[in-house]
Amino acid sequence: MHVVDASSAEPEMQIDAVHAVLHEIGGRDVPELLAFNKADLAPDAAVRLAVRHPGSVSLSATTGDGIDELLRAVGDRLRALTTVVELVVPYDRGDVIAAAHREGEVLVESAGEGALRLRVRFDDAARSRFEDYVQS
Protein backbone atom coordinates (compact mmCIF):
# COMPACT_ATOMS: atom_id res chain seq x y z
CA MET A 1 0.00 0.00 0.00
CA HIS A 2 1.33 3.38 -1.02
CA VAL A 3 -0.23 6.14 1.10
CA VAL A 4 -0.15 9.59 -0.49
CA ASP A 5 -1.01 12.88 1.21
CA ALA A 6 -3.85 14.18 -0.98
CA SER A 7 -3.54 17.60 0.64
CA SER A 8 0.10 17.97 -0.45
CA ALA A 9 0.95 20.70 -2.93
CA GLU A 10 2.72 18.11 -5.14
CA PRO A 11 1.26 14.64 -4.59
CA GLU A 12 2.28 13.44 -8.07
CA MET A 13 5.91 14.34 -7.31
CA GLN A 14 5.69 12.31 -4.10
CA ILE A 15 4.33 9.35 -6.04
CA ASP A 16 7.14 9.66 -8.60
CA ALA A 17 9.76 9.86 -5.83
CA VAL A 18 8.49 6.66 -4.21
CA HIS A 19 8.40 4.92 -7.59
CA ALA A 20 12.02 5.99 -8.22
CA VAL A 21 13.14 4.51 -4.91
CA LEU A 22 11.23 1.28 -5.56
CA HIS A 23 12.90 1.06 -8.96
CA GLU A 24 16.35 1.55 -7.38
CA ILE A 25 15.82 -1.25 -4.86
CA GLY A 26 14.35 -3.69 -7.37
CA GLY A 27 10.73 -3.23 -6.34
CA ARG A 28 9.39 -1.92 -9.61
CA ASP A 29 7.08 -4.90 -10.12
CA VAL A 30 5.69 -4.96 -6.59
CA PRO A 31 1.89 -4.61 -6.70
CA GLU A 32 0.75 -1.18 -5.55
CA LEU A 33 -2.47 0.14 -4.10
CA LEU A 34 -2.48 3.94 -3.98
CA ALA A 35 -4.38 5.30 -0.99
CA PHE A 36 -4.96 9.05 -1.06
CA ASN A 37 -5.26 10.08 2.59
CA LYS A 38 -6.46 13.43 3.96
CA ALA A 39 -9.35 13.51 1.52
CA ASP A 40 -11.22 15.55 4.16
CA LEU A 41 -8.64 18.34 3.80
CA ALA A 42 -8.45 18.28 0.00
CA PRO A 43 -11.61 16.64 -1.37
CA ASP A 44 -11.21 18.00 -4.92
CA ALA A 45 -7.56 16.97 -5.12
CA ALA A 46 -8.34 13.50 -3.77
CA VAL A 47 -11.03 12.98 -6.42
CA ARG A 48 -8.73 14.20 -9.22
CA LEU A 49 -5.92 11.93 -8.03
CA ALA A 50 -8.19 8.90 -7.74
CA VAL A 51 -9.51 9.49 -11.26
CA ARG A 52 -5.94 9.72 -12.62
CA HIS A 53 -5.00 6.50 -10.84
CA PRO A 54 -7.70 3.87 -11.48
CA GLY A 55 -7.96 1.27 -8.73
CA SER A 56 -6.80 3.72 -6.06
CA VAL A 57 -8.86 4.80 -3.06
CA SER A 58 -9.43 8.14 -1.33
CA LEU A 59 -9.86 8.23 2.41
CA SER A 60 -9.59 10.23 5.57
CA ALA A 61 -7.90 8.55 8.50
CA THR A 62 -9.32 11.31 10.70
CA THR A 63 -13.00 11.00 9.76
CA GLY A 64 -12.98 7.36 8.67
CA ASP A 65 -14.48 8.16 5.27
CA GLY A 66 -13.22 5.73 2.65
CA ILE A 67 -11.89 3.16 5.13
CA ASP A 68 -14.46 0.56 3.99
CA GLU A 69 -13.38 1.08 0.38
CA LEU A 70 -9.73 0.72 1.39
CA LEU A 71 -10.42 -2.53 3.22
CA ARG A 72 -12.42 -3.85 0.26
CA ALA A 73 -9.59 -2.95 -2.15
CA VAL A 74 -6.98 -4.64 0.06
CA GLY A 75 -9.18 -7.73 0.37
CA ASP A 76 -9.69 -7.87 -3.39
CA ARG A 77 -5.94 -7.59 -4.01
CA LEU A 78 -5.16 -10.32 -1.49
CA ARG A 79 -7.82 -12.65 -2.90
CA ALA A 80 -6.32 -12.18 -6.34
CA LEU A 81 -3.10 -13.75 -5.01
CA THR A 82 -4.89 -16.96 -4.01
CA THR A 83 -6.33 -20.03 -5.70
CA VAL A 84 -9.40 -22.07 -4.91
CA VAL A 85 -8.90 -25.81 -4.55
CA GLU A 86 -11.09 -28.71 -3.58
CA LEU A 87 -9.87 -30.91 -0.76
CA VAL A 88 -11.12 -34.36 0.19
CA VAL A 89 -10.18 -35.00 3.82
CA PRO A 90 -11.03 -38.20 5.70
CA TYR A 91 -13.16 -37.60 8.77
CA ASP A 92 -10.47 -39.02 11.04
CA ARG A 93 -8.13 -36.17 9.97
CA GLY A 94 -9.75 -33.43 12.00
CA ASP A 95 -6.31 -31.83 12.34
CA VAL A 96 -6.19 -31.26 8.58
CA ILE A 97 -9.73 -29.89 8.52
CA ALA A 98 -8.90 -27.48 11.36
CA ALA A 99 -5.68 -26.42 9.60
CA ALA A 100 -7.60 -25.70 6.38
CA HIS A 101 -9.89 -23.39 8.33
CA ARG A 102 -6.92 -21.71 10.00
CA GLU A 103 -4.73 -21.27 6.93
CA GLY A 104 -7.29 -20.62 4.22
CA GLU A 105 -10.75 -19.29 3.55
CA VAL A 106 -13.18 -22.22 3.52
CA LEU A 107 -15.84 -21.40 0.95
CA VAL A 108 -17.90 -24.62 1.01
CA GLU A 109 -17.99 -27.75 3.14
CA SER A 110 -19.98 -30.83 2.24
CA ALA A 111 -20.17 -34.24 3.82
CA GLY A 112 -19.23 -37.14 1.61
CA GLU A 113 -18.87 -40.85 2.13
CA GLY A 114 -15.90 -41.29 4.46
CA ALA A 115 -14.56 -37.76 3.88
CA LEU A 116 -15.36 -34.09 4.07
CA ARG A 117 -15.14 -32.11 0.82
CA LEU A 118 -13.87 -28.55 1.21
CA ARG A 119 -13.53 -25.76 -1.32
CA VAL A 120 -10.79 -23.57 0.12
CA ARG A 121 -9.00 -20.41 -1.00
CA PHE A 122 -5.27 -20.69 -0.25
CA ASP A 123 -2.14 -18.77 -1.06
CA ASP A 124 0.55 -20.86 -2.78
CA ALA A 125 2.46 -21.67 0.40
CA ALA A 126 -0.61 -22.93 2.23
CA ARG A 127 -1.84 -24.85 -0.81
CA SER A 128 1.38 -26.83 -0.99
CA ARG A 129 0.88 -28.05 2.61
CA PHE A 130 -2.46 -29.62 1.64
CA GLU A 131 -1.29 -31.21 -1.62
CA ASP A 132 -2.07 -34.75 -0.37
CA TYR A 133 -5.75 -33.82 -0.07
CA VAL A 134 -6.24 -31.79 -3.25
CA GLN A 135 -8.85 -33.32 -5.54
CA SER A 136 -7.63 -33.32 -9.15
mmCIF file with all atom_site columns, C-alpha atoms in Angstrom:
data_model
loop_
_atom_site.group_PDB
_atom_site.id
_atom_site.type_symbol
_atom_site.label_atom_id
_atom_site.label_alt_id
_atom_site.label_comp_id
_atom_site.label_asym_id
_atom_site.label_entity_id
_atom_site.label_seq_id
_atom_site.pdbx_PDB_ins_code
_atom_site.Cartn_x
_atom_site.Cartn_y
_atom_site.Cartn_z
_atom_site.occupancy
_atom_site.B_iso_or_equiv
_atom_site.pdbx_formal_charge
_atom_site.auth_seq_id
_atom_site.auth_comp_id
_atom_site.auth_asym_id
_atom_site.auth_atom_id
_atom_site.pdbx_PDB_model_num
ATOM 1   C CA . MET A 1 1   ? 0.000   0.000   0.000   1.00 0.00 ? 1   MET A CA 1
ATOM 2   C CA . HIS A 1 2   ? 1.333   3.381   -1.024  1.00 0.00 ? 2   HIS A CA 1
ATOM 3   C CA . VAL A 1 3   ? -0.229  6.138   1.104   1.00 0.00 ? 3   VAL A CA 1
ATOM 4   C CA . VAL A 1 4   ? -0.148  9.590   -0.487  1.00 0.00 ? 4   VAL A CA 1
ATOM 5   C CA . ASP A 1 5   ? -1.009  12.878  1.211   1.00 0.00 ? 5   ASP A CA 1
ATOM 6   C CA . ALA A 1 6   ? -3.848  14.179  -0.985  1.00 0.00 ? 6   ALA A CA 1
ATOM 7   C CA . SER A 1 7   ? -3.536  17.601  0.642   1.00 0.00 ? 7   SER A CA 1
ATOM 8   C CA . SER A 1 8   ? 0.095   17.970  -0.445  1.00 0.00 ? 8   SER A CA 1
ATOM 9   C CA . ALA A 1 9   ? 0.949   20.701  -2.929  1.00 0.00 ? 9   ALA A CA 1
ATOM 10  C CA . GLU A 1 10  ? 2.718   18.114  -5.144  1.00 0.00 ? 10  GLU A CA 1
ATOM 11  C CA . PRO A 1 11  ? 1.259   14.640  -4.590  1.00 0.00 ? 11  PRO A CA 1
ATOM 12  C CA . GLU A 1 12  ? 2.282   13.438  -8.071  1.00 0.00 ? 12  GLU A CA 1
ATOM 13  C CA . MET A 1 13  ? 5.912   14.337  -7.313  1.00 0.00 ? 13  MET A CA 1
ATOM 14  C CA . GLN A 1 14  ? 5.690   12.312  -4.096  1.00 0.00 ? 14  GLN A CA 1
ATOM 15  C CA . ILE A 1 15  ? 4.333   9.349   -6.041  1.00 0.00 ? 15  ILE A CA 1
ATOM 16  C CA . ASP A 1 16  ? 7.137   9.660   -8.600  1.00 0.00 ? 16  ASP A CA 1
ATOM 17  C CA . ALA A 1 17  ? 9.761   9.855   -5.827  1.00 0.00 ? 17  ALA A CA 1
ATOM 18  C CA . VAL A 1 18  ? 8.485   6.658   -4.212  1.00 0.00 ? 18  VAL A CA 1
ATOM 19  C CA . HIS A 1 19  ? 8.402   4.917   -7.594  1.00 0.00 ? 19  HIS A CA 1
ATOM 20  C CA . ALA A 1 20  ? 12.018  5.990   -8.220  1.00 0.00 ? 20  ALA A CA 1
ATOM 21  C CA . VAL A 1 21  ? 13.136  4.507   -4.905  1.00 0.00 ? 21  VAL A CA 1
ATOM 22  C CA . LEU A 1 22  ? 11.234  1.285   -5.559  1.00 0.00 ? 22  LEU A CA 1
ATOM 23  C CA . HIS A 1 23  ? 12.898  1.057   -8.959  1.00 0.00 ? 23  HIS A CA 1
ATOM 24  C CA . GLU A 1 24  ? 16.347  1.553   -7.381  1.00 0.00 ? 24  GLU A CA 1
ATOM 25  C CA . ILE A 1 25  ? 15.824  -1.245  -4.860  1.00 0.00 ? 25  ILE A CA 1
ATOM 26  C CA . GLY A 1 26  ? 14.347  -3.691  -7.369  1.00 0.00 ? 26  GLY A CA 1
ATOM 27  C CA . GLY A 1 27  ? 10.734  -3.233  -6.335  1.00 0.00 ? 27  GLY A CA 1
ATOM 28  C CA . ARG A 1 28  ? 9.394   -1.921  -9.614  1.00 0.00 ? 28  ARG A CA 1
ATOM 29  C CA . ASP A 1 29  ? 7.079   -4.899  -10.115 1.00 0.00 ? 29  ASP A CA 1
ATOM 30  C CA . VAL A 1 30  ? 5.690   -4.962  -6.585  1.00 0.00 ? 30  VAL A CA 1
ATOM 31  C CA . PRO A 1 31  ? 1.888   -4.607  -6.701  1.00 0.00 ? 31  PRO A CA 1
ATOM 32  C CA . GLU A 1 32  ? 0.751   -1.180  -5.551  1.00 0.00 ? 32  GLU A CA 1
ATOM 33  C CA . LEU A 1 33  ? -2.467  0.139   -4.099  1.00 0.00 ? 33  LEU A CA 1
ATOM 34  C CA . LEU A 1 34  ? -2.484  3.937   -3.984  1.00 0.00 ? 34  LEU A CA 1
ATOM 35  C CA . ALA A 1 35  ? -4.377  5.295   -0.993  1.00 0.00 ? 35  ALA A CA 1
ATOM 36  C CA . PHE A 1 36  ? -4.964  9.047   -1.057  1.00 0.00 ? 36  PHE A CA 1
ATOM 37  C CA . ASN A 1 37  ? -5.261  10.082  2.589   1.00 0.00 ? 37  ASN A CA 1
ATOM 38  C CA . LYS A 1 38  ? -6.463  13.432  3.963   1.00 0.00 ? 38  LYS A CA 1
ATOM 39  C CA . ALA A 1 39  ? -9.352  13.515  1.519   1.00 0.00 ? 39  ALA A CA 1
ATOM 40  C CA . ASP A 1 40  ? -11.216 15.547  4.160   1.00 0.00 ? 40  ASP A CA 1
ATOM 41  C CA . LEU A 1 41  ? -8.645  18.342  3.805   1.00 0.00 ? 41  LEU A CA 1
ATOM 42  C CA . ALA A 1 42  ? -8.453  18.275  0.002   1.00 0.00 ? 42  ALA A CA 1
ATOM 43  C CA . PRO A 1 43  ? -11.607 16.636  -1.367  1.00 0.00 ? 43  PRO A CA 1
ATOM 44  C CA . ASP A 1 44  ? -11.213 18.005  -4.922  1.00 0.00 ? 44  ASP A CA 1
ATOM 45  C CA . ALA A 1 45  ? -7.557  16.970  -5.118  1.00 0.00 ? 45  ALA A CA 1
ATOM 46  C CA . ALA A 1 46  ? -8.339  13.496  -3.773  1.00 0.00 ? 46  ALA A CA 1
ATOM 47  C CA . VAL A 1 47  ? -11.034 12.980  -6.419  1.00 0.00 ? 47  VAL A CA 1
ATOM 48  C CA . ARG A 1 48  ? -8.731  14.197  -9.225  1.00 0.00 ? 48  ARG A CA 1
ATOM 49  C CA . LEU A 1 49  ? -5.915  11.934  -8.030  1.00 0.00 ? 49  LEU A CA 1
ATOM 50  C CA . ALA A 1 50  ? -8.188  8.903   -7.738  1.00 0.00 ? 50  ALA A CA 1
ATOM 51  C CA . VAL A 1 51  ? -9.508  9.492   -11.264 1.00 0.00 ? 51  VAL A CA 1
ATOM 52  C CA . ARG A 1 52  ? -5.942  9.716   -12.617 1.00 0.00 ? 52  ARG A CA 1
ATOM 53  C CA . HIS A 1 53  ? -4.997  6.505   -10.835 1.00 0.00 ? 53  HIS A CA 1
ATOM 54  C CA . PRO A 1 54  ? -7.695  3.870   -11.482 1.00 0.00 ? 54  PRO A CA 1
ATOM 55  C CA . GLY A 1 55  ? -7.962  1.274   -8.728  1.00 0.00 ? 55  GLY A CA 1
ATOM 56  C CA . SER A 1 56  ? -6.802  3.722   -6.061  1.00 0.00 ? 56  SER A CA 1
ATOM 57  C CA . VAL A 1 57  ? -8.860  4.800   -3.062  1.00 0.00 ? 57  VAL A CA 1
ATOM 58  C CA . SER A 1 58  ? -9.426  8.136   -1.329  1.00 0.00 ? 58  SER A CA 1
ATOM 59  C CA . LEU A 1 59  ? -9.864  8.227   2.413   1.00 0.00 ? 59  LEU A CA 1
ATOM 60  C CA . SER A 1 60  ? -9.588  10.229  5.570   1.00 0.00 ? 60  SER A CA 1
ATOM 61  C CA . ALA A 1 61  ? -7.901  8.553   8.498   1.00 0.00 ? 61  ALA A CA 1
ATOM 62  C CA . THR A 1 62  ? -9.319  11.313  10.697  1.00 0.00 ? 62  THR A CA 1
ATOM 63  C CA . THR A 1 63  ? -13.003 11.005  9.764   1.00 0.00 ? 63  THR A CA 1
ATOM 64  C CA . GLY A 1 64  ? -12.983 7.360   8.669   1.00 0.00 ? 64  GLY A CA 1
ATOM 65  C CA . ASP A 1 65  ? -14.481 8.160   5.274   1.00 0.00 ? 65  ASP A CA 1
ATOM 66  C CA . GLY A 1 66  ? -13.218 5.730   2.651   1.00 0.00 ? 66  GLY A CA 1
ATOM 67  C CA . ILE A 1 67  ? -11.889 3.159   5.126   1.00 0.00 ? 67  ILE A CA 1
ATOM 68  C CA . ASP A 1 68  ? -14.460 0.564   3.987   1.00 0.00 ? 68  ASP A CA 1
ATOM 69  C CA . GLU A 1 69  ? -13.383 1.077   0.375   1.00 0.00 ? 69  GLU A CA 1
ATOM 70  C CA . LEU A 1 70  ? -9.731  0.725   1.392   1.00 0.00 ? 70  LEU A CA 1
ATOM 71  C CA . LEU A 1 71  ? -10.419 -2.532  3.223   1.00 0.00 ? 71  LEU A CA 1
ATOM 72  C CA . ARG A 1 72  ? -12.416 -3.851  0.264   1.00 0.00 ? 72  ARG A CA 1
ATOM 73  C CA . ALA A 1 73  ? -9.588  -2.952  -2.150  1.00 0.00 ? 73  ALA A CA 1
ATOM 74  C CA . VAL A 1 74  ? -6.982  -4.637  0.062   1.00 0.00 ? 74  VAL A CA 1
ATOM 75  C CA . GLY A 1 75  ? -9.176  -7.728  0.370   1.00 0.00 ? 75  GLY A CA 1
ATOM 76  C CA . ASP A 1 76  ? -9.685  -7.872  -3.393  1.00 0.00 ? 76  ASP A CA 1
ATOM 77  C CA . ARG A 1 77  ? -5.941  -7.589  -4.007  1.00 0.00 ? 77  ARG A CA 1
ATOM 78  C CA . LEU A 1 78  ? -5.163  -10.320 -1.487  1.00 0.00 ? 78  LEU A CA 1
ATOM 79  C CA . ARG A 1 79  ? -7.824  -12.651 -2.895  1.00 0.00 ? 79  ARG A CA 1
ATOM 80  C CA . ALA A 1 80  ? -6.319  -12.181 -6.344  1.00 0.00 ? 80  ALA A CA 1
ATOM 81  C CA . LEU A 1 81  ? -3.100  -13.751 -5.009  1.00 0.00 ? 81  LEU A CA 1
ATOM 82  C CA . THR A 1 82  ? -4.890  -16.965 -4.008  1.00 0.00 ? 82  THR A CA 1
ATOM 83  C CA . THR A 1 83  ? -6.331  -20.027 -5.703  1.00 0.00 ? 83  THR A CA 1
ATOM 84  C CA . VAL A 1 84  ? -9.398  -22.073 -4.910  1.00 0.00 ? 84  VAL A CA 1
ATOM 85  C CA . VAL A 1 85  ? -8.896  -25.812 -4.549  1.00 0.00 ? 85  VAL A CA 1
ATOM 86  C CA . GLU A 1 86  ? -11.092 -28.713 -3.581  1.00 0.00 ? 86  GLU A CA 1
ATOM 87  C CA . LEU A 1 87  ? -9.872  -30.911 -0.764  1.00 0.00 ? 87  LEU A CA 1
ATOM 88  C CA . VAL A 1 88  ? -11.122 -34.356 0.192   1.00 0.00 ? 88  VAL A CA 1
ATOM 89  C CA . VAL A 1 89  ? -10.185 -34.998 3.816   1.00 0.00 ? 89  VAL A CA 1
ATOM 90  C CA . PRO A 1 90  ? -11.026 -38.201 5.703   1.00 0.00 ? 90  PRO A CA 1
ATOM 91  C CA . TYR A 1 91  ? -13.161 -37.601 8.773   1.00 0.00 ? 91  TYR A CA 1
ATOM 92  C CA . ASP A 1 92  ? -10.473 -39.015 11.038  1.00 0.00 ? 92  ASP A CA 1
ATOM 93  C CA . ARG A 1 93  ? -8.130  -36.165 9.966   1.00 0.00 ? 93  ARG A CA 1
ATOM 94  C CA . GLY A 1 94  ? -9.749  -33.426 12.004  1.00 0.00 ? 94  GLY A CA 1
ATOM 95  C CA . ASP A 1 95  ? -6.314  -31.830 12.342  1.00 0.00 ? 95  ASP A CA 1
ATOM 96  C CA . VAL A 1 96  ? -6.186  -31.261 8.578   1.00 0.00 ? 96  VAL A CA 1
ATOM 97  C CA . ILE A 1 97  ? -9.727  -29.889 8.516   1.00 0.00 ? 97  ILE A CA 1
ATOM 98  C CA . ALA A 1 98  ? -8.895  -27.481 11.356  1.00 0.00 ? 98  ALA A CA 1
ATOM 99  C CA . ALA A 1 99  ? -5.676  -26.425 9.605   1.00 0.00 ? 99  ALA A CA 1
ATOM 100 C CA . ALA A 1 100 ? -7.595  -25.702 6.383   1.00 0.00 ? 100 ALA A CA 1
ATOM 101 C CA . HIS A 1 101 ? -9.892  -23.389 8.334   1.00 0.00 ? 101 HIS A CA 1
ATOM 102 C CA . ARG A 1 102 ? -6.915  -21.712 10.003  1.00 0.00 ? 102 ARG A CA 1
ATOM 103 C CA . GLU A 1 103 ? -4.731  -21.269 6.932   1.00 0.00 ? 103 GLU A CA 1
ATOM 104 C CA . GLY A 1 104 ? -7.295  -20.623 4.219   1.00 0.00 ? 104 GLY A CA 1
ATOM 105 C CA . GLU A 1 105 ? -10.752 -19.290 3.548   1.00 0.00 ? 105 GLU A CA 1
ATOM 106 C CA . VAL A 1 106 ? -13.181 -22.217 3.519   1.00 0.00 ? 106 VAL A CA 1
ATOM 107 C CA . LEU A 1 107 ? -15.844 -21.400 0.953   1.00 0.00 ? 107 LEU A CA 1
ATOM 108 C CA . VAL A 1 108 ? -17.895 -24.622 1.011   1.00 0.00 ? 108 VAL A CA 1
ATOM 109 C CA . GLU A 1 109 ? -17.994 -27.747 3.141   1.00 0.00 ? 109 GLU A CA 1
ATOM 110 C CA . SER A 1 110 ? -19.978 -30.830 2.235   1.00 0.00 ? 110 SER A CA 1
ATOM 111 C CA . ALA A 1 111 ? -20.174 -34.242 3.817   1.00 0.00 ? 111 ALA A CA 1
ATOM 112 C CA . GLY A 1 112 ? -19.226 -37.141 1.615   1.00 0.00 ? 112 GLY A CA 1
ATOM 113 C CA . GLU A 1 113 ? -18.866 -40.854 2.130   1.00 0.00 ? 113 GLU A CA 1
ATOM 114 C CA . GLY A 1 114 ? -15.896 -41.286 4.458   1.00 0.00 ? 114 GLY A CA 1
ATOM 115 C CA . ALA A 1 115 ? -14.557 -37.764 3.882   1.00 0.00 ? 115 ALA A CA 1
ATOM 116 C CA . LEU A 1 116 ? -15.358 -34.094 4.072   1.00 0.00 ? 116 LEU A CA 1
ATOM 117 C CA . ARG A 1 117 ? -15.137 -32.106 0.820   1.00 0.00 ? 117 ARG A CA 1
ATOM 118 C CA . LEU A 1 118 ? -13.875 -28.551 1.213   1.00 0.00 ? 118 LEU A CA 1
ATOM 119 C CA . ARG A 1 119 ? -13.527 -25.757 -1.321  1.00 0.00 ? 119 ARG A CA 1
ATOM 120 C CA . VAL A 1 120 ? -10.794 -23.567 0.116   1.00 0.00 ? 120 VAL A CA 1
ATOM 121 C CA . ARG A 1 121 ? -9.004  -20.413 -0.997  1.00 0.00 ? 121 ARG A CA 1
ATOM 122 C CA . PHE A 1 122 ? -5.268  -20.690 -0.248  1.00 0.00 ? 122 PHE A CA 1
ATOM 123 C CA . ASP A 1 123 ? -2.135  -18.765 -1.061  1.00 0.00 ? 123 ASP A CA 1
ATOM 124 C CA . ASP A 1 124 ? 0.551   -20.864 -2.782  1.00 0.00 ? 124 ASP A CA 1
ATOM 125 C CA . ALA A 1 125 ? 2.463   -21.671 0.403   1.00 0.00 ? 125 ALA A CA 1
ATOM 126 C CA . ALA A 1 126 ? -0.607  -22.930 2.234   1.00 0.00 ? 126 ALA A CA 1
ATOM 127 C CA . ARG A 1 127 ? -1.841  -24.849 -0.806  1.00 0.00 ? 127 ARG A CA 1
ATOM 128 C CA . SER A 1 128 ? 1.383   -26.827 -0.989  1.00 0.00 ? 128 SER A CA 1
ATOM 129 C CA . ARG A 1 129 ? 0.880   -28.050 2.615   1.00 0.00 ? 129 ARG A CA 1
ATOM 130 C CA . PHE A 1 130 ? -2.458  -29.620 1.638   1.00 0.00 ? 130 PHE A CA 1
ATOM 131 C CA . GLU A 1 131 ? -1.291  -31.212 -1.616  1.00 0.00 ? 131 GLU A CA 1
ATOM 132 C CA . ASP A 1 132 ? -2.068  -34.752 -0.375  1.00 0.00 ? 132 ASP A CA 1
ATOM 133 C CA . TYR A 1 133 ? -5.747  -33.825 -0.070  1.00 0.00 ? 133 TYR A CA 1
ATOM 134 C CA . VAL A 1 134 ? -6.237  -31.791 -3.249  1.00 0.00 ? 134 VAL A CA 1
ATOM 135 C CA . GLN A 1 135 ? -8.847  -33.316 -5.542  1.00 0.00 ? 135 GLN A CA 1
ATOM 136 C CA . SER A 1 136 ? -7.632  -33.319 -9.150  1.00 0.00 ? 136 SER A CA 1
#
